[in-house]
């Protein structure tokens, strides 16, 4: 099968346009997982595949959107405002996200279905259920980013990354916090 390569160029996603509103929210969700540490420049943006998968990671979590627009395979630096997302092509050696993604079976499903409210003060009972079922502690900001979706949670041990899946559209991998007493 032959792939047609899309030219990598600066792209702007404007939230105010009707067709871009859902695109804006999905892209923003992925971008939330990018690193803010400029010394890790290869993690300070989003990687887009030819198939339209958008991936961002900061080393403690990874967000993937599997149905994004295919703007041309490569790494893009991002700028996000309340109404506009700008993607600028950038050459970087991107981490191998496929190696990072855990591959769990249905037998390793910890929670069949859990949804997280976007507001942190409404999240406590869901976080307690997540802790009770996984025996792992997570950064509440990472959990809050999972808001507005229903997730299946996969994992094998409290000290290993957990895989959150949502209807084959969104995926997240979150490493638990290291707690020492």
Short mmCIF file of N, CA and C in Angstrom, two decimals:
data_model
loop_
_atom_site.label_atom_id
_atom_site.label_comp_id
_atom_site.label_asym_id
_atom_site.label_seq_id
_atom_site.Cartn_x
_atom_site.Cartn_y
_atom_site.Cartn_z
N UNK A 1 0.84 -1.18 0.00
CA UNK A 1 0.00 0.00 0.00
C UNK A 1 0.88 1.24 0.00
N UNK A 2 0.59 2.15 -0.85
CA UNK A 2 1.39 3.35 -1.00
C UNK A 2 0.81 4.46 -0.14
N UNK A 3 1.67 5.17 0.58
CA UNK A 3 1.21 6.28 1.39
C UNK A 3 1.55 7.58 0.70
N UNK A 4 0.62 8.51 0.76
CA UNK A 4 0.90 9.83 0.20
C UNK A 4 1.34 10.71 1.36
N UNK A 5 2.47 11.32 1.18
CA UNK A 5 3.04 12.13 2.24
C UNK A 5 2.45 13.53 2.19
N UNK A 6 1.98 13.99 3.36
CA UNK A 6 1.48 15.35 3.48
C UNK A 6 2.65 16.25 3.84
N UNK A 7 2.72 17.39 3.22
CA UNK A 7 3.81 18.32 3.49
C UNK A 7 3.67 18.86 4.91
N UNK A 8 4.79 18.82 5.64
CA UNK A 8 4.81 19.36 6.99
C UNK A 8 4.94 20.87 6.90
N UNK A 9 3.98 21.55 7.46
CA UNK A 9 3.99 23.01 7.50
C UNK A 9 3.29 23.48 8.75
N UNK A 10 3.47 24.73 9.09
CA UNK A 10 2.82 25.29 10.27
C UNK A 10 1.32 25.21 10.10
N UNK A 11 0.65 24.74 11.15
CA UNK A 11 -0.81 24.60 11.13
C UNK A 11 -1.41 25.37 12.30
N UNK A 12 -2.61 25.90 12.10
CA UNK A 12 -3.33 26.60 13.15
C UNK A 12 -4.70 25.98 13.29
N UNK A 13 -5.05 25.62 14.52
CA UNK A 13 -6.38 25.09 14.81
C UNK A 13 -7.11 26.17 15.61
N UNK A 14 -8.16 26.72 15.01
CA UNK A 14 -8.91 27.80 15.63
C UNK A 14 -10.19 27.23 16.24
N UNK A 15 -10.33 27.39 17.55
CA UNK A 15 -11.48 26.83 18.26
C UNK A 15 -12.81 27.46 17.81
N UNK A 16 -12.77 28.67 17.30
CA UNK A 16 -14.01 29.36 16.96
C UNK A 16 -14.68 28.83 15.69
N UNK A 17 -13.94 28.11 14.87
CA UNK A 17 -14.58 27.57 13.67
C UNK A 17 -15.34 26.29 14.04
N UNK A 18 -16.49 26.13 13.51
CA UNK A 18 -17.36 25.01 13.87
C UNK A 18 -16.68 23.66 13.66
N UNK A 19 -16.01 23.49 12.54
CA UNK A 19 -15.39 22.20 12.24
C UNK A 19 -14.17 21.91 13.11
N UNK A 20 -13.58 22.94 13.72
CA UNK A 20 -12.37 22.74 14.51
C UNK A 20 -12.60 22.63 16.01
N UNK A 21 -13.82 22.86 16.48
CA UNK A 21 -14.05 22.87 17.93
C UNK A 21 -13.70 21.53 18.58
N UNK A 22 -14.21 20.43 18.05
CA UNK A 22 -13.89 19.10 18.60
C UNK A 22 -12.42 18.77 18.37
N UNK A 23 -11.89 19.15 17.22
CA UNK A 23 -10.48 18.95 16.92
C UNK A 23 -9.62 19.71 17.93
N UNK A 24 -10.02 20.94 18.24
CA UNK A 24 -9.28 21.76 19.20
C UNK A 24 -9.21 21.07 20.56
N UNK A 25 -10.33 20.58 21.07
CA UNK A 25 -10.37 19.95 22.39
C UNK A 25 -9.55 18.65 22.42
N UNK A 26 -9.64 17.85 21.38
CA UNK A 26 -8.87 16.60 21.32
C UNK A 26 -7.38 16.88 21.23
N UNK A 27 -7.00 17.84 20.39
CA UNK A 27 -5.58 18.20 20.26
C UNK A 27 -5.06 18.77 21.57
N UNK A 28 -5.84 19.58 22.24
CA UNK A 28 -5.43 20.17 23.52
C UNK A 28 -5.22 19.08 24.57
N UNK A 29 -6.08 18.06 24.56
CA UNK A 29 -5.93 16.95 25.51
C UNK A 29 -4.58 16.25 25.30
N UNK A 30 -4.22 15.98 24.06
CA UNK A 30 -2.94 15.33 23.78
C UNK A 30 -1.79 16.24 24.23
N UNK A 31 -1.87 17.49 23.86
CA UNK A 31 -0.79 18.43 24.14
C UNK A 31 -0.58 18.63 25.64
N UNK A 32 -1.61 18.43 26.44
CA UNK A 32 -1.47 18.54 27.90
C UNK A 32 -0.39 17.61 28.44
N UNK A 33 -0.09 16.53 27.75
CA UNK A 33 0.89 15.55 28.24
C UNK A 33 2.32 15.87 27.81
N UNK A 34 2.52 16.92 27.03
CA UNK A 34 3.88 17.23 26.59
C UNK A 34 4.71 17.75 27.76
N UNK A 35 6.01 17.62 27.64
CA UNK A 35 6.92 18.10 28.67
C UNK A 35 7.02 19.62 28.61
N UNK A 36 7.21 20.24 29.76
CA UNK A 36 7.47 21.68 29.83
C UNK A 36 8.94 21.95 30.12
N UNK A 37 9.72 20.89 30.25
CA UNK A 37 11.15 21.00 30.51
C UNK A 37 11.88 21.18 29.17
N UNK A 38 12.34 22.38 28.89
CA UNK A 38 12.97 22.69 27.60
C UNK A 38 14.25 21.91 27.35
N UNK A 39 14.87 21.35 28.39
CA UNK A 39 16.06 20.53 28.16
C UNK A 39 15.67 19.18 27.56
N UNK A 40 14.40 18.84 27.63
CA UNK A 40 13.88 17.62 27.01
C UNK A 40 13.09 18.03 25.76
N UNK A 41 13.76 18.76 24.88
CA UNK A 41 13.10 19.36 23.71
C UNK A 41 12.38 18.33 22.85
N UNK A 42 12.85 17.08 22.87
CA UNK A 42 12.22 16.03 22.06
C UNK A 42 10.88 15.57 22.66
N UNK A 43 10.52 16.13 23.82
CA UNK A 43 9.23 15.82 24.43
C UNK A 43 8.37 17.07 24.61
N UNK A 44 8.79 18.18 24.06
CA UNK A 44 8.08 19.45 24.24
C UNK A 44 7.14 19.76 23.08
N UNK A 45 6.48 18.77 22.59
CA UNK A 45 5.55 18.98 21.48
C UNK A 45 4.73 17.73 21.27
N UNK A 46 4.23 17.60 20.06
CA UNK A 46 3.38 16.46 19.71
C UNK A 46 3.95 15.78 18.47
N UNK A 47 3.89 14.47 18.47
CA UNK A 47 4.32 13.69 17.31
C UNK A 47 3.06 13.24 16.57
N UNK A 48 3.04 13.45 15.27
CA UNK A 48 1.88 13.07 14.45
C UNK A 48 2.34 12.05 13.42
N UNK A 49 1.61 10.93 13.33
CA UNK A 49 1.97 9.87 12.38
C UNK A 49 1.23 10.10 11.06
N UNK A 50 1.63 9.35 10.03
CA UNK A 50 0.94 9.41 8.73
C UNK A 50 -0.52 9.04 8.85
N UNK A 51 -0.83 8.16 9.81
CA UNK A 51 -2.21 7.70 9.99
C UNK A 51 -3.06 8.68 10.79
N UNK A 52 -2.46 9.73 11.33
CA UNK A 52 -3.22 10.71 12.11
C UNK A 52 -3.23 10.44 13.60
N UNK A 53 -2.32 9.62 14.08
CA UNK A 53 -2.20 9.45 15.53
C UNK A 53 -1.39 10.60 16.08
N UNK A 54 -1.89 11.21 17.13
CA UNK A 54 -1.20 12.30 17.81
C UNK A 54 -0.71 11.76 19.15
N UNK A 55 0.58 11.97 19.45
CA UNK A 55 1.17 11.42 20.67
C UNK A 55 2.00 12.51 21.35
N UNK A 56 1.85 12.62 22.67
CA UNK A 56 2.69 13.52 23.46
C UNK A 56 3.01 12.84 24.79
N UNK A 57 4.21 13.08 25.30
CA UNK A 57 4.61 12.52 26.58
C UNK A 57 5.55 13.47 27.31
N UNK A 58 5.51 13.39 28.63
CA UNK A 58 6.47 14.13 29.44
C UNK A 58 7.38 13.18 30.21
N UNK A 59 7.29 11.91 29.93
CA UNK A 59 8.11 10.91 30.60
C UNK A 59 7.41 10.24 31.77
N UNK A 60 6.34 10.84 32.29
CA UNK A 60 5.54 10.24 33.37
C UNK A 60 4.15 9.83 32.89
N UNK A 61 3.75 10.40 31.77
CA UNK A 61 2.45 10.06 31.16
C UNK A 61 2.57 10.22 29.67
N UNK A 62 1.67 9.58 28.97
CA UNK A 62 1.62 9.65 27.51
C UNK A 62 0.15 9.73 27.13
N UNK A 63 -0.19 10.64 26.23
CA UNK A 63 -1.55 10.73 25.68
C UNK A 63 -1.48 10.44 24.20
N UNK A 64 -2.44 9.66 23.72
CA UNK A 64 -2.53 9.35 22.29
C UNK A 64 -3.97 9.53 21.82
N UNK A 65 -4.11 10.24 20.72
CA UNK A 65 -5.40 10.41 20.04
C UNK A 65 -5.24 9.73 18.70
N UNK A 66 -6.06 8.73 18.45
CA UNK A 66 -5.88 7.89 17.27
C UNK A 66 -6.63 8.36 16.03
N UNK A 67 -7.43 9.41 16.14
CA UNK A 67 -8.24 9.83 15.00
C UNK A 67 -8.03 11.30 14.65
N UNK A 68 -6.82 11.79 14.82
CA UNK A 68 -6.53 13.18 14.49
C UNK A 68 -6.22 13.36 13.02
N UNK A 69 -6.15 14.60 12.58
CA UNK A 69 -5.79 14.84 11.18
C UNK A 69 -4.32 14.52 10.94
N UNK A 70 -4.03 13.97 9.80
CA UNK A 70 -2.66 13.61 9.43
C UNK A 70 -2.02 14.82 8.73
N UNK A 71 -1.36 15.63 9.50
CA UNK A 71 -0.75 16.86 8.96
C UNK A 71 0.63 16.62 8.37
N UNK A 72 1.07 15.41 8.30
CA UNK A 72 2.42 15.10 7.83
C UNK A 72 3.20 14.53 9.00
N UNK A 73 3.77 13.35 8.80
CA UNK A 73 4.45 12.67 9.91
C UNK A 73 5.63 13.49 10.41
N UNK A 74 5.69 13.60 11.72
CA UNK A 74 6.82 14.29 12.32
C UNK A 74 6.45 14.93 13.64
N UNK A 75 7.45 15.62 14.19
CA UNK A 75 7.32 16.27 15.48
C UNK A 75 6.95 17.74 15.27
N UNK A 76 6.04 18.25 16.10
CA UNK A 76 5.60 19.63 16.01
C UNK A 76 5.70 20.29 17.38
N UNK A 77 6.32 21.46 17.42
CA UNK A 77 6.28 22.28 18.63
C UNK A 77 4.90 22.91 18.68
N UNK A 78 4.37 23.11 19.87
CA UNK A 78 3.00 23.59 19.99
C UNK A 78 2.93 24.84 20.85
N UNK A 79 1.98 25.68 20.51
CA UNK A 79 1.62 26.83 21.32
C UNK A 79 0.10 26.77 21.47
N UNK A 80 -0.37 26.87 22.72
CA UNK A 80 -1.80 26.77 22.98
C UNK A 80 -2.26 28.03 23.70
N UNK A 81 -3.30 28.66 23.16
CA UNK A 81 -3.98 29.75 23.85
C UNK A 81 -5.42 29.30 24.08
N UNK A 82 -6.24 30.16 24.62
CA UNK A 82 -7.63 29.80 24.90
C UNK A 82 -8.40 29.47 23.63
N UNK A 83 -7.98 30.03 22.48
CA UNK A 83 -8.76 29.86 21.26
C UNK A 83 -7.98 29.30 20.07
N UNK A 84 -6.65 29.20 20.19
CA UNK A 84 -5.85 28.80 19.04
C UNK A 84 -4.74 27.85 19.47
N UNK A 85 -4.52 26.83 18.65
CA UNK A 85 -3.36 25.94 18.80
C UNK A 85 -2.53 26.09 17.54
N UNK A 86 -1.24 26.35 17.73
CA UNK A 86 -0.33 26.46 16.60
C UNK A 86 0.64 25.29 16.63
N UNK A 87 0.79 24.62 15.50
CA UNK A 87 1.72 23.50 15.35
C UNK A 87 2.82 23.93 14.37
N UNK A 88 4.06 23.87 14.83
CA UNK A 88 5.20 24.27 13.99
C UNK A 88 6.12 23.07 13.83
N UNK A 89 6.41 22.64 12.59
CA UNK A 89 7.30 21.50 12.39
C UNK A 89 8.65 21.74 13.06
N UNK A 90 9.19 20.68 13.66
CA UNK A 90 10.45 20.78 14.39
C UNK A 90 11.17 19.44 14.25
N UNK A 91 12.44 19.47 13.94
CA UNK A 91 13.20 18.23 13.82
C UNK A 91 13.70 17.80 15.18
N UNK A 92 13.32 16.60 15.58
CA UNK A 92 13.75 16.06 16.86
C UNK A 92 13.70 14.54 16.80
N UNK A 93 14.56 13.89 17.56
CA UNK A 93 14.50 12.45 17.73
C UNK A 93 13.45 12.15 18.78
N UNK A 94 12.31 11.70 18.33
CA UNK A 94 11.17 11.48 19.22
C UNK A 94 11.30 10.09 19.86
N UNK A 95 10.97 10.00 21.17
CA UNK A 95 11.01 8.68 21.81
C UNK A 95 10.09 7.69 21.10
N UNK A 96 10.47 6.43 21.10
CA UNK A 96 9.67 5.38 20.46
C UNK A 96 8.43 5.10 21.32
N UNK A 97 7.33 5.78 20.97
CA UNK A 97 6.13 5.66 21.78
C UNK A 97 5.56 4.24 21.79
N UNK A 98 5.78 3.47 20.74
CA UNK A 98 5.26 2.09 20.70
C UNK A 98 5.96 1.22 21.75
N UNK A 99 7.21 1.54 22.04
CA UNK A 99 7.95 0.80 23.06
C UNK A 99 7.45 1.16 24.46
N UNK A 100 7.00 2.39 24.62
CA UNK A 100 6.50 2.86 25.91
C UNK A 100 5.13 2.28 26.23
N UNK A 101 4.30 2.08 25.21
CA UNK A 101 2.92 1.61 25.42
C UNK A 101 2.91 0.20 25.98
N UNK A 102 2.33 0.00 27.16
CA UNK A 102 2.22 -1.36 27.66
C UNK A 102 1.19 -2.14 26.85
N UNK A 103 1.38 -3.43 26.77
CA UNK A 103 0.46 -4.29 26.02
C UNK A 103 -0.18 -5.26 27.00
N UNK A 104 -1.33 -4.87 27.49
CA UNK A 104 -2.04 -5.68 28.46
C UNK A 104 -3.15 -6.48 27.79
N UNK A 105 -3.48 -7.61 28.38
CA UNK A 105 -4.57 -8.44 27.88
C UNK A 105 -5.83 -8.12 28.67
N UNK A 106 -6.97 -8.64 28.21
CA UNK A 106 -8.22 -8.42 28.93
C UNK A 106 -8.17 -8.98 30.35
N UNK A 107 -7.34 -10.01 30.57
CA UNK A 107 -7.21 -10.57 31.91
C UNK A 107 -6.53 -9.58 32.86
N UNK A 108 -5.82 -8.62 32.32
CA UNK A 108 -5.12 -7.63 33.14
C UNK A 108 -5.94 -6.34 33.30
N UNK A 109 -7.21 -6.39 32.89
CA UNK A 109 -8.08 -5.23 33.06
C UNK A 109 -8.42 -5.11 34.54
N UNK A 110 -8.10 -3.96 35.11
CA UNK A 110 -8.32 -3.73 36.53
C UNK A 110 -9.70 -3.13 36.77
N UNK A 111 -10.09 -2.21 35.91
CA UNK A 111 -11.39 -1.55 36.02
C UNK A 111 -12.04 -1.56 34.64
N UNK A 112 -13.26 -2.07 34.59
CA UNK A 112 -13.99 -2.16 33.33
C UNK A 112 -14.34 -0.78 32.78
N UNK A 113 -14.83 0.09 33.66
CA UNK A 113 -15.29 1.38 33.20
C UNK A 113 -15.25 2.39 34.34
N UNK A 114 -14.57 3.50 34.09
CA UNK A 114 -14.52 4.58 35.08
C UNK A 114 -14.45 5.89 34.33
N UNK A 115 -15.20 6.87 34.81
CA UNK A 115 -15.14 8.20 34.21
C UNK A 115 -14.68 9.18 35.28
N UNK A 116 -13.93 10.17 34.86
CA UNK A 116 -13.40 11.15 35.79
C UNK A 116 -14.00 12.50 35.47
N UNK A 117 -14.62 13.15 36.47
CA UNK A 117 -15.11 14.52 36.23
C UNK A 117 -13.93 15.45 35.99
N UNK A 118 -14.16 16.51 35.28
CA UNK A 118 -13.09 17.46 34.97
C UNK A 118 -12.73 18.31 36.20
N UNK A 119 -13.69 18.55 37.08
CA UNK A 119 -13.44 19.38 38.25
C UNK A 119 -12.81 18.54 39.36
N UNK A 120 -11.70 19.03 39.87
CA UNK A 120 -10.92 18.28 40.85
C UNK A 120 -11.71 17.98 42.12
N UNK A 121 -12.58 18.91 42.57
CA UNK A 121 -13.32 18.67 43.81
C UNK A 121 -14.40 17.58 43.64
N UNK A 122 -14.73 17.19 42.43
CA UNK A 122 -15.71 16.13 42.20
C UNK A 122 -15.06 14.78 41.93
N UNK A 123 -13.76 14.72 42.02
CA UNK A 123 -13.05 13.54 41.55
C UNK A 123 -12.71 12.53 42.66
N UNK A 124 -12.87 12.93 43.92
CA UNK A 124 -12.35 12.13 45.03
C UNK A 124 -12.86 10.69 45.07
N UNK A 125 -14.16 10.46 44.86
CA UNK A 125 -14.66 9.09 44.91
C UNK A 125 -14.12 8.24 43.76
N UNK A 126 -13.88 8.84 42.60
CA UNK A 126 -13.32 8.11 41.47
C UNK A 126 -11.85 7.76 41.73
N UNK A 127 -11.10 8.71 42.31
CA UNK A 127 -9.70 8.46 42.63
C UNK A 127 -9.60 7.38 43.69
N UNK A 128 -10.52 7.40 44.67
CA UNK A 128 -10.51 6.36 45.69
C UNK A 128 -10.76 4.98 45.05
N UNK A 129 -11.70 4.91 44.12
CA UNK A 129 -11.96 3.64 43.42
C UNK A 129 -10.72 3.21 42.64
N UNK A 130 -10.08 4.15 41.96
CA UNK A 130 -8.87 3.84 41.20
C UNK A 130 -7.78 3.32 42.14
N UNK A 131 -7.59 3.98 43.28
CA UNK A 131 -6.58 3.54 44.24
C UNK A 131 -6.92 2.16 44.81
N UNK A 132 -8.18 1.97 45.17
CA UNK A 132 -8.62 0.70 45.75
C UNK A 132 -8.39 -0.46 44.78
N UNK A 133 -8.66 -0.24 43.50
CA UNK A 133 -8.54 -1.31 42.52
C UNK A 133 -7.11 -1.53 42.04
N UNK A 134 -6.29 -0.47 42.00
CA UNK A 134 -4.94 -0.60 41.46
C UNK A 134 -3.85 -0.65 42.53
N UNK A 135 -4.16 -0.15 43.72
CA UNK A 135 -3.17 -0.02 44.82
C UNK A 135 -2.04 0.92 44.44
N UNK A 136 -2.30 1.84 43.51
CA UNK A 136 -1.29 2.79 43.04
C UNK A 136 -1.76 4.22 43.28
N UNK A 137 -0.82 5.11 43.50
CA UNK A 137 -1.10 6.54 43.67
C UNK A 137 -0.74 7.26 42.38
N UNK A 138 -1.64 8.14 41.95
CA UNK A 138 -1.42 8.87 40.71
C UNK A 138 -1.45 10.37 40.98
N UNK A 139 -0.75 11.12 40.15
CA UNK A 139 -0.79 12.57 40.20
C UNK A 139 -2.23 13.00 39.83
N UNK A 140 -2.87 13.75 40.70
CA UNK A 140 -4.27 14.14 40.47
C UNK A 140 -4.43 14.98 39.21
N UNK A 141 -3.43 15.75 38.84
CA UNK A 141 -3.52 16.53 37.59
C UNK A 141 -3.57 15.61 36.38
N UNK A 142 -2.85 14.50 36.44
CA UNK A 142 -2.89 13.53 35.33
C UNK A 142 -4.27 12.90 35.24
N UNK A 143 -4.85 12.59 36.40
CA UNK A 143 -6.20 11.99 36.42
C UNK A 143 -7.23 13.00 35.94
N UNK A 144 -7.10 14.23 36.37
CA UNK A 144 -8.04 15.27 35.94
C UNK A 144 -8.04 15.42 34.42
N UNK A 145 -6.88 15.26 33.80
CA UNK A 145 -6.80 15.34 32.33
C UNK A 145 -7.60 14.24 31.64
N UNK A 146 -7.94 13.19 32.36
CA UNK A 146 -8.74 12.12 31.77
C UNK A 146 -10.23 12.44 31.79
N UNK A 147 -10.61 13.58 32.33
CA UNK A 147 -12.01 13.97 32.44
C UNK A 147 -12.74 13.96 31.11
N UNK A 148 -14.05 13.84 31.19
CA UNK A 148 -14.97 13.85 30.05
C UNK A 148 -14.96 12.56 29.23
N UNK A 149 -14.24 11.54 29.66
CA UNK A 149 -14.21 10.29 28.92
C UNK A 149 -14.44 9.13 29.88
N UNK A 150 -14.85 8.00 29.33
CA UNK A 150 -15.03 6.78 30.09
C UNK A 150 -13.87 5.85 29.75
N UNK A 151 -13.19 5.31 30.74
CA UNK A 151 -11.95 4.58 30.53
C UNK A 151 -12.03 3.15 31.05
N UNK A 152 -11.35 2.26 30.37
CA UNK A 152 -11.02 0.95 30.90
C UNK A 152 -9.56 1.06 31.36
N UNK A 153 -9.26 0.47 32.51
CA UNK A 153 -7.92 0.61 33.09
C UNK A 153 -7.25 -0.75 33.13
N UNK A 154 -6.03 -0.81 32.60
CA UNK A 154 -5.25 -2.05 32.56
C UNK A 154 -3.96 -1.84 33.35
N UNK A 155 -3.54 -2.89 34.03
CA UNK A 155 -2.28 -2.81 34.77
C UNK A 155 -1.91 -4.15 35.35
N UNK A 156 -0.68 -4.25 35.82
CA UNK A 156 -0.23 -5.51 36.39
C UNK A 156 0.31 -5.38 37.79
N UNK A 157 0.81 -4.21 38.19
CA UNK A 157 1.37 -4.02 39.52
C UNK A 157 1.34 -2.54 39.87
N UNK A 158 1.25 -2.20 41.16
CA UNK A 158 1.16 -0.79 41.57
C UNK A 158 2.37 0.07 41.19
N UNK A 159 3.51 -0.56 40.90
CA UNK A 159 4.70 0.21 40.54
C UNK A 159 4.96 0.25 39.03
N UNK A 160 4.06 -0.27 38.25
CA UNK A 160 4.19 -0.30 36.79
C UNK A 160 3.19 0.69 36.17
N UNK A 161 3.48 1.20 34.97
CA UNK A 161 2.53 2.12 34.32
C UNK A 161 1.18 1.46 34.07
N UNK A 162 0.14 2.27 34.15
CA UNK A 162 -1.21 1.81 33.87
C UNK A 162 -1.66 2.37 32.53
N UNK A 163 -2.43 1.55 31.82
CA UNK A 163 -2.90 1.89 30.47
C UNK A 163 -4.39 2.20 30.57
N UNK A 164 -4.78 3.39 30.15
CA UNK A 164 -6.17 3.82 30.15
C UNK A 164 -6.62 3.84 28.69
N UNK A 165 -7.71 3.14 28.39
CA UNK A 165 -8.21 3.08 27.01
C UNK A 165 -9.65 3.58 26.96
N UNK A 166 -9.95 4.30 25.86
CA UNK A 166 -11.28 4.83 25.65
C UNK A 166 -11.71 4.55 24.22
N UNK A 167 -12.52 3.54 24.03
CA UNK A 167 -13.15 3.25 22.72
C UNK A 167 -12.22 3.34 21.51
N UNK A 168 -11.02 2.94 21.61
CA UNK A 168 -10.08 2.95 20.49
C UNK A 168 -9.84 4.34 19.90
N UNK A 169 -10.25 5.39 20.60
CA UNK A 169 -10.02 6.75 20.12
C UNK A 169 -8.90 7.41 20.90
N UNK A 170 -8.97 7.29 22.21
CA UNK A 170 -7.98 7.90 23.10
C UNK A 170 -7.32 6.82 23.94
N UNK A 171 -6.02 7.02 24.20
CA UNK A 171 -5.30 6.15 25.12
C UNK A 171 -4.37 7.02 25.95
N UNK A 172 -4.15 6.58 27.18
CA UNK A 172 -3.20 7.27 28.05
C UNK A 172 -2.42 6.22 28.82
N UNK A 173 -1.17 6.50 29.05
CA UNK A 173 -0.34 5.67 29.92
C UNK A 173 0.13 6.59 31.03
N UNK A 174 -0.11 6.17 32.26
CA UNK A 174 0.29 6.99 33.40
C UNK A 174 1.11 6.14 34.35
N UNK A 175 2.29 6.64 34.67
CA UNK A 175 3.13 5.97 35.65
C UNK A 175 2.68 6.39 37.03
N UNK A 176 2.56 5.44 37.95
CA UNK A 176 2.15 5.81 39.31
C UNK A 176 3.25 6.62 40.01
N UNK A 177 2.84 7.38 40.99
CA UNK A 177 3.82 8.14 41.78
C UNK A 177 4.61 7.18 42.65
N UNK A 178 5.85 7.50 42.87
CA UNK A 178 6.66 6.70 43.79
C UNK A 178 6.47 7.26 45.19
N UNK A 179 5.93 6.47 46.06
CA UNK A 179 5.66 6.89 47.42
C UNK A 179 6.58 6.13 48.37
N UNK A 180 7.32 6.86 49.19
CA UNK A 180 8.15 6.23 50.21
C UNK A 180 7.69 6.71 51.56
N UNK A 181 7.66 5.79 52.48
CA UNK A 181 7.18 6.11 53.83
C UNK A 181 8.32 6.02 54.80
#
